[in-house]
CSV table of C-alpha atoms in Angstrom, one decimal:
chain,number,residue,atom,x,y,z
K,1,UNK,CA,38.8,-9.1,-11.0
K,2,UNK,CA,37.0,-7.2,-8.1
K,3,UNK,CA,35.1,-9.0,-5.8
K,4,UNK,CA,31.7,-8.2,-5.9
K,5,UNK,CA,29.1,-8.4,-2.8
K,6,UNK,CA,25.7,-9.9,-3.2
K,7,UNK,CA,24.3,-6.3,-2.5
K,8,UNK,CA,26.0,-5.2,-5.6
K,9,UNK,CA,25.0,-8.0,-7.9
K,10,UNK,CA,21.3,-8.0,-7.0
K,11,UNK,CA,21.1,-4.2,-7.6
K,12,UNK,CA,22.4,-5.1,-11.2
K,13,UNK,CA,20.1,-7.4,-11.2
K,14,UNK,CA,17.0,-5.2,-10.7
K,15,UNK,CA,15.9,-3.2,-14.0
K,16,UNK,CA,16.7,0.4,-13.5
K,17,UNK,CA,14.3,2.5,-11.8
K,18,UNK,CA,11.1,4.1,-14.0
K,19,UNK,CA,12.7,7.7,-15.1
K,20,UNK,CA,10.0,10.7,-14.3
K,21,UNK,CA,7.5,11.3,-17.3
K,22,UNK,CA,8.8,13.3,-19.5
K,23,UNK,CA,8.6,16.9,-18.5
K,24,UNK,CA,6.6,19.2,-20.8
K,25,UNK,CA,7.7,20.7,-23.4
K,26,UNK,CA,5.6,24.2,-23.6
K,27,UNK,CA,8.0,26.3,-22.1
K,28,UNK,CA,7.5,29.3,-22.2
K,29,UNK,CA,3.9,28.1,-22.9
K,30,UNK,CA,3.1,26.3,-19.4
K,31,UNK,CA,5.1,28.5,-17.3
K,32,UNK,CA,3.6,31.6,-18.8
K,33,UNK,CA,0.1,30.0,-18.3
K,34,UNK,CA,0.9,29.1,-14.9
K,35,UNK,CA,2.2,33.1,-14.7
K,36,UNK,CA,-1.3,33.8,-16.4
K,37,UNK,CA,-3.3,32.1,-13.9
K,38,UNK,CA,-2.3,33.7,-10.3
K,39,UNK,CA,-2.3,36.9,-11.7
K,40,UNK,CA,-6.2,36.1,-12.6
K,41,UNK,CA,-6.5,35.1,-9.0
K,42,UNK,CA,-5.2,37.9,-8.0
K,43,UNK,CA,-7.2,40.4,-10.3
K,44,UNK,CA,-10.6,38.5,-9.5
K,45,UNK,CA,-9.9,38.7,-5.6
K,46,UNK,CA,-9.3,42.3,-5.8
K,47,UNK,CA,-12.0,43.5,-8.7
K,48,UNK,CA,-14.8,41.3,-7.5
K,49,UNK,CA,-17.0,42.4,-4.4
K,50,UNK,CA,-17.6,40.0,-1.8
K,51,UNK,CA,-20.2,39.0,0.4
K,52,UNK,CA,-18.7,38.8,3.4
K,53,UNK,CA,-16.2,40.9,5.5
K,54,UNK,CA,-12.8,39.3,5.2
K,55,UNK,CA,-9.4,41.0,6.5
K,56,UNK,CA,-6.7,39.1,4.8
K,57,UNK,CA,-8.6,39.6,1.2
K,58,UNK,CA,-5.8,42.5,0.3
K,59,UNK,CA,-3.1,39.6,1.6
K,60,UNK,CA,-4.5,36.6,-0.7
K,61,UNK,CA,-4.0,39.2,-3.7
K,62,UNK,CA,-0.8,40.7,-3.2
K,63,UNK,CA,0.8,37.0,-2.2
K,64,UNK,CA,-0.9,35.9,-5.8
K,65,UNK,CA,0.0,39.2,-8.1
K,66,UNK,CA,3.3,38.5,-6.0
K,67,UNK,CA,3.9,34.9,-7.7
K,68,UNK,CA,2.8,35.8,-10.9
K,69,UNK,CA,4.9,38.2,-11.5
K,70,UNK,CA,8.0,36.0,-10.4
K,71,UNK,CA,6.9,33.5,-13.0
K,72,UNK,CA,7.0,35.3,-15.5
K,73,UNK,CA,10.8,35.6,-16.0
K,74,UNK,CA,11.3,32.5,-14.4
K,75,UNK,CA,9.3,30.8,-17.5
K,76,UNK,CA,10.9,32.8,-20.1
K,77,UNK,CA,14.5,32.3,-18.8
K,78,UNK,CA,13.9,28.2,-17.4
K,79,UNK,CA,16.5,26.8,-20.5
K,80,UNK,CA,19.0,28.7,-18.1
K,81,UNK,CA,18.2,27.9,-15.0
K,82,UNK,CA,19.5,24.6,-15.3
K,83,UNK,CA,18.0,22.3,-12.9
K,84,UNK,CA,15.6,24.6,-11.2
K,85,UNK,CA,14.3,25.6,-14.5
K,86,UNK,CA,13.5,21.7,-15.2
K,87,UNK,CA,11.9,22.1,-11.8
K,88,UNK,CA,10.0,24.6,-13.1
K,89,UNK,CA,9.4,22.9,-16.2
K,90,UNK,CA,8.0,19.5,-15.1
K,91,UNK,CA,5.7,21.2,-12.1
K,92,UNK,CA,4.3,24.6,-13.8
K,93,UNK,CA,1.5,22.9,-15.1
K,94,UNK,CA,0.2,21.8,-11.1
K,95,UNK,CA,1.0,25.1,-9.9
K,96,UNK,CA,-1.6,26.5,-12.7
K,97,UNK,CA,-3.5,24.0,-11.6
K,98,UNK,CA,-3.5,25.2,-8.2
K,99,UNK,CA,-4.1,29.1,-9.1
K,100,UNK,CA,-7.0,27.6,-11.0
K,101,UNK,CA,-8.3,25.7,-8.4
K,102,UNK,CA,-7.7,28.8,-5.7
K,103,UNK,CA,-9.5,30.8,-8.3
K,104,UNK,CA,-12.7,28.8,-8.0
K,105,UNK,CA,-12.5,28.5,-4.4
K,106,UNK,CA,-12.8,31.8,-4.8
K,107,UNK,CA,-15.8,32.1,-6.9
K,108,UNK,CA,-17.7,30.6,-5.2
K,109,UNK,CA,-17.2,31.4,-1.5
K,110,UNK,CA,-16.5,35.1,-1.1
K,111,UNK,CA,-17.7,36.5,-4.2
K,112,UNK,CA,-20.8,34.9,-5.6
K,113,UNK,CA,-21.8,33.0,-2.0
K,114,UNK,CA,-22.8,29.4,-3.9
K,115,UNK,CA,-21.8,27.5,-1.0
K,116,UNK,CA,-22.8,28.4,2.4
K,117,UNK,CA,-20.8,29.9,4.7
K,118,UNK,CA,-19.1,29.3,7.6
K,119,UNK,CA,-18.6,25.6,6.8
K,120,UNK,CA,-16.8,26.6,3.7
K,121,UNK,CA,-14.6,29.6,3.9
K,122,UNK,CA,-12.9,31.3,1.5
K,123,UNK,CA,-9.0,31.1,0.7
K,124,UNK,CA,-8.3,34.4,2.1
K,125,UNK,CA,-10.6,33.2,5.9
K,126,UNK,CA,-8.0,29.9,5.3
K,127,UNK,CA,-5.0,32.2,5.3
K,128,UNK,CA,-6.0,35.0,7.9
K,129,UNK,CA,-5.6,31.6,10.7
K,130,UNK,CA,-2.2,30.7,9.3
K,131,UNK,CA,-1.0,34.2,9.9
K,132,UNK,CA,-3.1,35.5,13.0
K,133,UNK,CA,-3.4,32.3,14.8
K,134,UNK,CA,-0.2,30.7,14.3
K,135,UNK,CA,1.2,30.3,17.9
K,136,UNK,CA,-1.4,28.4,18.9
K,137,UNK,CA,-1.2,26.4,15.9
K,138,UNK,CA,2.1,26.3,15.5
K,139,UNK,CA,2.0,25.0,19.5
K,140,UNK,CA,-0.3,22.2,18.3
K,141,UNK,CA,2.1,21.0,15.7
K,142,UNK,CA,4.9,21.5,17.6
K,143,UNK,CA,3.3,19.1,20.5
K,144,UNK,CA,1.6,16.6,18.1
K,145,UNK,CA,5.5,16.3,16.4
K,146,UNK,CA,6.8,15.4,19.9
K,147,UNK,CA,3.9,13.3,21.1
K,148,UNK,CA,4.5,11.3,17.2
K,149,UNK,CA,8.2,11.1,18.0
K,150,UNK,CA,8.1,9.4,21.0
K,151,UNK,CA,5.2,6.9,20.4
K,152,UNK,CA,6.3,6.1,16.7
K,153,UNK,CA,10.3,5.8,18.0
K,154,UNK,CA,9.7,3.4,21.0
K,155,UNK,CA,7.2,1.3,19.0
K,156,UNK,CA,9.5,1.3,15.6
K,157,UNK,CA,12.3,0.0,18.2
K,158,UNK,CA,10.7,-2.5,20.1
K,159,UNK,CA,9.0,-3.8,17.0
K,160,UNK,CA,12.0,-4.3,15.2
K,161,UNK,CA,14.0,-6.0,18.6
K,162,UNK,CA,10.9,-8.3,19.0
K,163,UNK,CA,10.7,-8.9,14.8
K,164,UNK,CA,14.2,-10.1,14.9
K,165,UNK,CA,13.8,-12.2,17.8
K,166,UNK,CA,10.9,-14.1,16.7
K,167,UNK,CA,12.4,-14.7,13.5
K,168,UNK,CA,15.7,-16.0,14.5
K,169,UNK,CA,14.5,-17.9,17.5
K,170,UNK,CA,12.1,-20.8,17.8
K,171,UNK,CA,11.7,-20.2,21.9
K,172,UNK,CA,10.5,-16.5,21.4
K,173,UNK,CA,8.3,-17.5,18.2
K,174,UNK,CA,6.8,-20.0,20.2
K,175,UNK,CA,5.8,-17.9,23.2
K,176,UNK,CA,5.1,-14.2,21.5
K,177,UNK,CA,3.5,-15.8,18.0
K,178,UNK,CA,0.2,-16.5,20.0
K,179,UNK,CA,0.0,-13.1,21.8
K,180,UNK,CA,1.2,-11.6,18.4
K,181,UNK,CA,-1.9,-12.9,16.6
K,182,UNK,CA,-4.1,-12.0,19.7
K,183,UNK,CA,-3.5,-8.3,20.5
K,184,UNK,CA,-2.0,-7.0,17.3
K,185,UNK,CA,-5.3,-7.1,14.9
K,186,UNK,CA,-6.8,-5.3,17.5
K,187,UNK,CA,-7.2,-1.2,16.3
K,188,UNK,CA,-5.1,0.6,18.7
K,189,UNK,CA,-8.1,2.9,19.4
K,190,UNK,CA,-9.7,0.3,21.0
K,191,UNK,CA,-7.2,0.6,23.9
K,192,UNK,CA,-7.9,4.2,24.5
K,193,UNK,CA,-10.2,3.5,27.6
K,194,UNK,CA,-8.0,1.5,29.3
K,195,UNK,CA,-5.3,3.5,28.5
K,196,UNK,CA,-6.0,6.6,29.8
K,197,UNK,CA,-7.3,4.7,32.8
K,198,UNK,CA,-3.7,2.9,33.3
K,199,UNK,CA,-1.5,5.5,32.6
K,200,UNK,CA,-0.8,8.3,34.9
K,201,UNK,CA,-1.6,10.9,32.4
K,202,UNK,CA,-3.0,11.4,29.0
K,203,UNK,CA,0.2,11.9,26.7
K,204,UNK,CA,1.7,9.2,28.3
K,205,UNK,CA,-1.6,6.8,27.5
K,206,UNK,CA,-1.5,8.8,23.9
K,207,UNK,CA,2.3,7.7,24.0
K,208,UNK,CA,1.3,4.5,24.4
K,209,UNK,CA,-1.0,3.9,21.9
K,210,UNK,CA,1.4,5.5,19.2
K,211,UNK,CA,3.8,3.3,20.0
K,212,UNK,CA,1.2,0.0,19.6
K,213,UNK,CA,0.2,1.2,16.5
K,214,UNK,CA,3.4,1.5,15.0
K,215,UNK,CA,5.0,-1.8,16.8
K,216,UNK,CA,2.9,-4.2,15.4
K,217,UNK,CA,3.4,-3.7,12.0
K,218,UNK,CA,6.8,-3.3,12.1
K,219,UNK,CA,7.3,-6.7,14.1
K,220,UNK,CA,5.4,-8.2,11.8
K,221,UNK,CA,7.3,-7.1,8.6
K,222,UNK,CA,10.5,-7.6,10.8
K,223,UNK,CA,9.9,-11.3,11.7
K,224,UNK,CA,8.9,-12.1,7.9
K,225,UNK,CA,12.0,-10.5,6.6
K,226,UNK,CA,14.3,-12.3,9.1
K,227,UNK,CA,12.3,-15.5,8.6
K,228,UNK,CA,12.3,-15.1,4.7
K,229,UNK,CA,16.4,-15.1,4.7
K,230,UNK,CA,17.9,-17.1,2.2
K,231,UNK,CA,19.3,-20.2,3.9
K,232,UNK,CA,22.6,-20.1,2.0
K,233,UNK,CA,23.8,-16.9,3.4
K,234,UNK,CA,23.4,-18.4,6.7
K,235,UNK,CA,25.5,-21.9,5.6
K,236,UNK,CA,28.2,-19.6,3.6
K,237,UNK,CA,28.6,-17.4,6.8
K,238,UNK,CA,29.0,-20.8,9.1
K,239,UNK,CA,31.2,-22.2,7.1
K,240,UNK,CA,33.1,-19.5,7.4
K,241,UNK,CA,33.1,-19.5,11.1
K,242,UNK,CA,30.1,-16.8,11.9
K,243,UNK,CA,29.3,-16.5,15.5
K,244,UNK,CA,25.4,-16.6,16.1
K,245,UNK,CA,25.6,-12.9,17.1
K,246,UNK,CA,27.1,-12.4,13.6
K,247,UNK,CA,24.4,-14.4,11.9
K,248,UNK,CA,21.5,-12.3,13.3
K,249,UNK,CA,23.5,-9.0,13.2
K,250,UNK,CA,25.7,-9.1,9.7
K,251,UNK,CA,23.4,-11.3,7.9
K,252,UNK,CA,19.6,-11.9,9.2
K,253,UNK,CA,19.0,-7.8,9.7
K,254,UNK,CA,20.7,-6.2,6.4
K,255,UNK,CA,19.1,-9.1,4.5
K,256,UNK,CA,15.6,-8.1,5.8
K,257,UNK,CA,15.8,-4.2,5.5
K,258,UNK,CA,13.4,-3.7,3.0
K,259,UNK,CA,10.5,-5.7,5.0
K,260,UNK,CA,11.3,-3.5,7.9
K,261,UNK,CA,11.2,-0.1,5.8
K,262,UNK,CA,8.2,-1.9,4.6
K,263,UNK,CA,6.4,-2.3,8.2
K,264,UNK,CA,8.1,1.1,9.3
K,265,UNK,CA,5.9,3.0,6.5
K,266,UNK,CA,2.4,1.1,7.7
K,267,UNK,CA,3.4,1.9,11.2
K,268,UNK,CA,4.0,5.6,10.6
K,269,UNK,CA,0.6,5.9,8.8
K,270,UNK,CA,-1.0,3.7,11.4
K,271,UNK,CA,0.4,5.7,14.3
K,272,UNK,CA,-0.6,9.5,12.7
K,273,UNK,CA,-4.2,8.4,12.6
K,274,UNK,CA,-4.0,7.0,16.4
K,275,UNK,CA,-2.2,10.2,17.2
K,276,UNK,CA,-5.4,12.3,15.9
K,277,UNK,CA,-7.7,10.3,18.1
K,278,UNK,CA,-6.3,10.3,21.0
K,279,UNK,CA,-5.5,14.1,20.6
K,280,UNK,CA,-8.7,14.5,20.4
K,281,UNK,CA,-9.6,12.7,23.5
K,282,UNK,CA,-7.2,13.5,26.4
K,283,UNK,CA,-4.5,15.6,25.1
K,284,UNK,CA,-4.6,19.4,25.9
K,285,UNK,CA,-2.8,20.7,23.1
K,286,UNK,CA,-1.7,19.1,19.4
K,287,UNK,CA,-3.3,19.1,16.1
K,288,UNK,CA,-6.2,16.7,17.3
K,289,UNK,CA,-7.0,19.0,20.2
K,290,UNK,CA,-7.0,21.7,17.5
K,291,UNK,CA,-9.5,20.2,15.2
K,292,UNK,CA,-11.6,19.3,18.4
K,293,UNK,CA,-11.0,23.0,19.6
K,294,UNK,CA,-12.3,24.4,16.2
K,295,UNK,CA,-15.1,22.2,15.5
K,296,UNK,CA,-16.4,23.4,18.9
K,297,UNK,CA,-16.4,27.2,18.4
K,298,UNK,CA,-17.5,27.0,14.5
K,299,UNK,CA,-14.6,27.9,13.1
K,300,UNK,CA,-14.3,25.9,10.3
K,301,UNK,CA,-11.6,28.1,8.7
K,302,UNK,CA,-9.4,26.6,11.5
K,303,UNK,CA,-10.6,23.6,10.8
K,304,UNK,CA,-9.7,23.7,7.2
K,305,UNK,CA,-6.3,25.0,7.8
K,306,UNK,CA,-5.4,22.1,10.7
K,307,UNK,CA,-6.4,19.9,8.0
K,308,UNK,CA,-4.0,21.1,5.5
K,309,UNK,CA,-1.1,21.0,8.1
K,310,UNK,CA,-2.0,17.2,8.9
K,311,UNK,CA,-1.9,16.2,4.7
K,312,UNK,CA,1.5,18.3,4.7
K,313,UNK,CA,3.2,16.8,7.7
K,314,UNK,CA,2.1,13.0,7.2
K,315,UNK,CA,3.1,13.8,3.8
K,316,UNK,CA,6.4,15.5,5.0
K,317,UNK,CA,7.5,12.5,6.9
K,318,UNK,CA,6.5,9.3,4.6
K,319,UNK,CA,9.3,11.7,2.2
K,320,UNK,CA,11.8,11.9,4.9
K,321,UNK,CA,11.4,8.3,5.6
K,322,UNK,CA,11.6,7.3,1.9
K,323,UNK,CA,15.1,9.4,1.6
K,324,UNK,CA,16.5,8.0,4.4
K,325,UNK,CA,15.3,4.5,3.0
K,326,UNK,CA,16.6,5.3,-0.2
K,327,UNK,CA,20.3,5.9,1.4
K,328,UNK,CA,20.5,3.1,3.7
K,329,UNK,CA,19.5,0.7,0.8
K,330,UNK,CA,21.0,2.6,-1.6
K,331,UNK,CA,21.1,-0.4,-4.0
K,332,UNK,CA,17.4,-0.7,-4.1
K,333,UNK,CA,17.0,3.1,-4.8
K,334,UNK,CA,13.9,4.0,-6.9
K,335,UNK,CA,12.5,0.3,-6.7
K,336,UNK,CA,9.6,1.4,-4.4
K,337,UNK,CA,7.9,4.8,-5.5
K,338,UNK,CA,6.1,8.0,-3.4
């Protein structure tokens, strides 16, 4: 019989992973609906007057009549399209949702005027900044993905170096447990004034700051996952003639992987909301700065559409995060859900 590693028996040992709901079974129905939908938003956006004087109105329609019309043989032919057609299947019924939701957005911004403008814009106002103002925008993300990068790297790494040293040694608990329990409730945001009076300049204060937001939770996660080992491996591994180095590095870390992806997913959300506020605050050019630039001149269609980047990137990197989670613990795949 084949040996078999503790990874491999504890993954039989978990239940299997919750399968997706079961996707809906109204195809062509849904699809066709979905189909149904954008056209209408397309129709109402052309056929309607509006109130207002927007540019990008023709754009909004075409882009709609545009998906609408690819639906509709996408729904009718799904059973063949294998597994983008049970793509298509199990989503259609969010992305009617969505031409439903555009539709009313609609309604009542450019055509019938129920909420006032500028502080709510119409769709089409939403998308004129994506495509006329998108290299200063697309500046700001790039510079607020850099500025992230850095902060969230240097704090994920020293978090997890200072995690696994508490946990394997009493000297260092001894010593950093007491500053731990000092500094790290602390909001990072409460360092911005003496931040950007330490540092030399303001992305390397907003650098900073990322990197405290993310460390702290990630040496705390760190340090209870190394502390939380089970014993046993430890004796088998000494018994069998481990090296101390080997007890930290082949059996202390694997073992306490999860808690760190664990503390790595607080720190990232922790860290994108420090990385907006210090943006906002010293840095010249990002997302933050953007929102800050926007809310000054009234343009709230800017506004809006910074907004949507932010929920799409944060969104964007808890899934990359989760994927590359779901690979190096492969044997815990699907226990932990986004």
């Amino acid at each position: 019989m084949r040996n078999l590693t503790g990874s491999a028996l504890f993954a039989g040992a978990l239940p299997r992973a919750a399968s997706l709901p079961d996707l809906p079974r109204a195809l062509p129905w849904s699809g066709l609906a979905a189909a149904a939908a954008w056209l209408a938003l397309a129709g109402a956006t052309l056929a309607l007057p509006e109130s207002g004087d927007f540019p990008r109105t023709g754009s909004l329609a075409t882009g709609a009549g545009l998906l609408g019309l690819a639906l509709l043989p996408a729904s009718l032919l799904a059973s063949r399209l294998g597994r983008a057609g049970a793509r298509l299947r199990h989503g259609s019924p969010w992305v009617a949702a969505l031409a439903l939701g555009l539709l009313a957005w609609e309604l009542v911004t450019a055509k019938f005027e129920l909420l006032p403008m500028p502080f709510f814009p119409p769709p089409q106002a939403i998308l004129e900044v994506f495509l006329d103002d998108w290299p200063k925008l697309g500046g700001s993300i790039l510079n607020s993905l850099k500025l992230l990068a850095g902060g969230y790297a240097i704090g994920a790494a020293l978090g997890f170096a200072l995690g696994v040293a508490i946990g394997s040694s009493r000297a260092v608990g001894y010593w950093a447990h007491p500053v731990l329990r000092f500094v790290g409730p602390l909001p990072a945001t409460a360092w911005l004034p003496l931040a950007f009076f330490v540092f030399p300049s303001s992305w390397s204060a907003s650098t900073f700051l990322v990197a405290l937001a993310t460390g702290f939770p990630v040496t705390v996660l760190t340090w209870s996952g190394v502390a939380g080992v089970n014993k046993a491996y430890f004796d088998v591994a000494r018994t069998l003639g481990a090296s101390p180095a080997f007890l930290v590095l082949r059996v202390a870390i694997p073992a306490a992987l999860p808690h760190v992806f664990v503390g790595l997913f607080m720190g990232l959300g922790g860290s994108f909301a420090v990385l907006v506020v210090a943006e906002m605050l010293g840095v010249k050019s990002g997302l933050g700065w953007y929102l800050q630039w926007a809310q000054g001149w009234a343009a709230y269609a800017n506004m809006y559409a910074a907004l949507i980047v932010m929920a799409l990137m944060c969104s964007g990197l808890i899934t990359l995060l989760f994927r590359l989670r779901d690979r190096v613990l492969s044997w815990q795949k699907g226990l932990v859900q986004w």
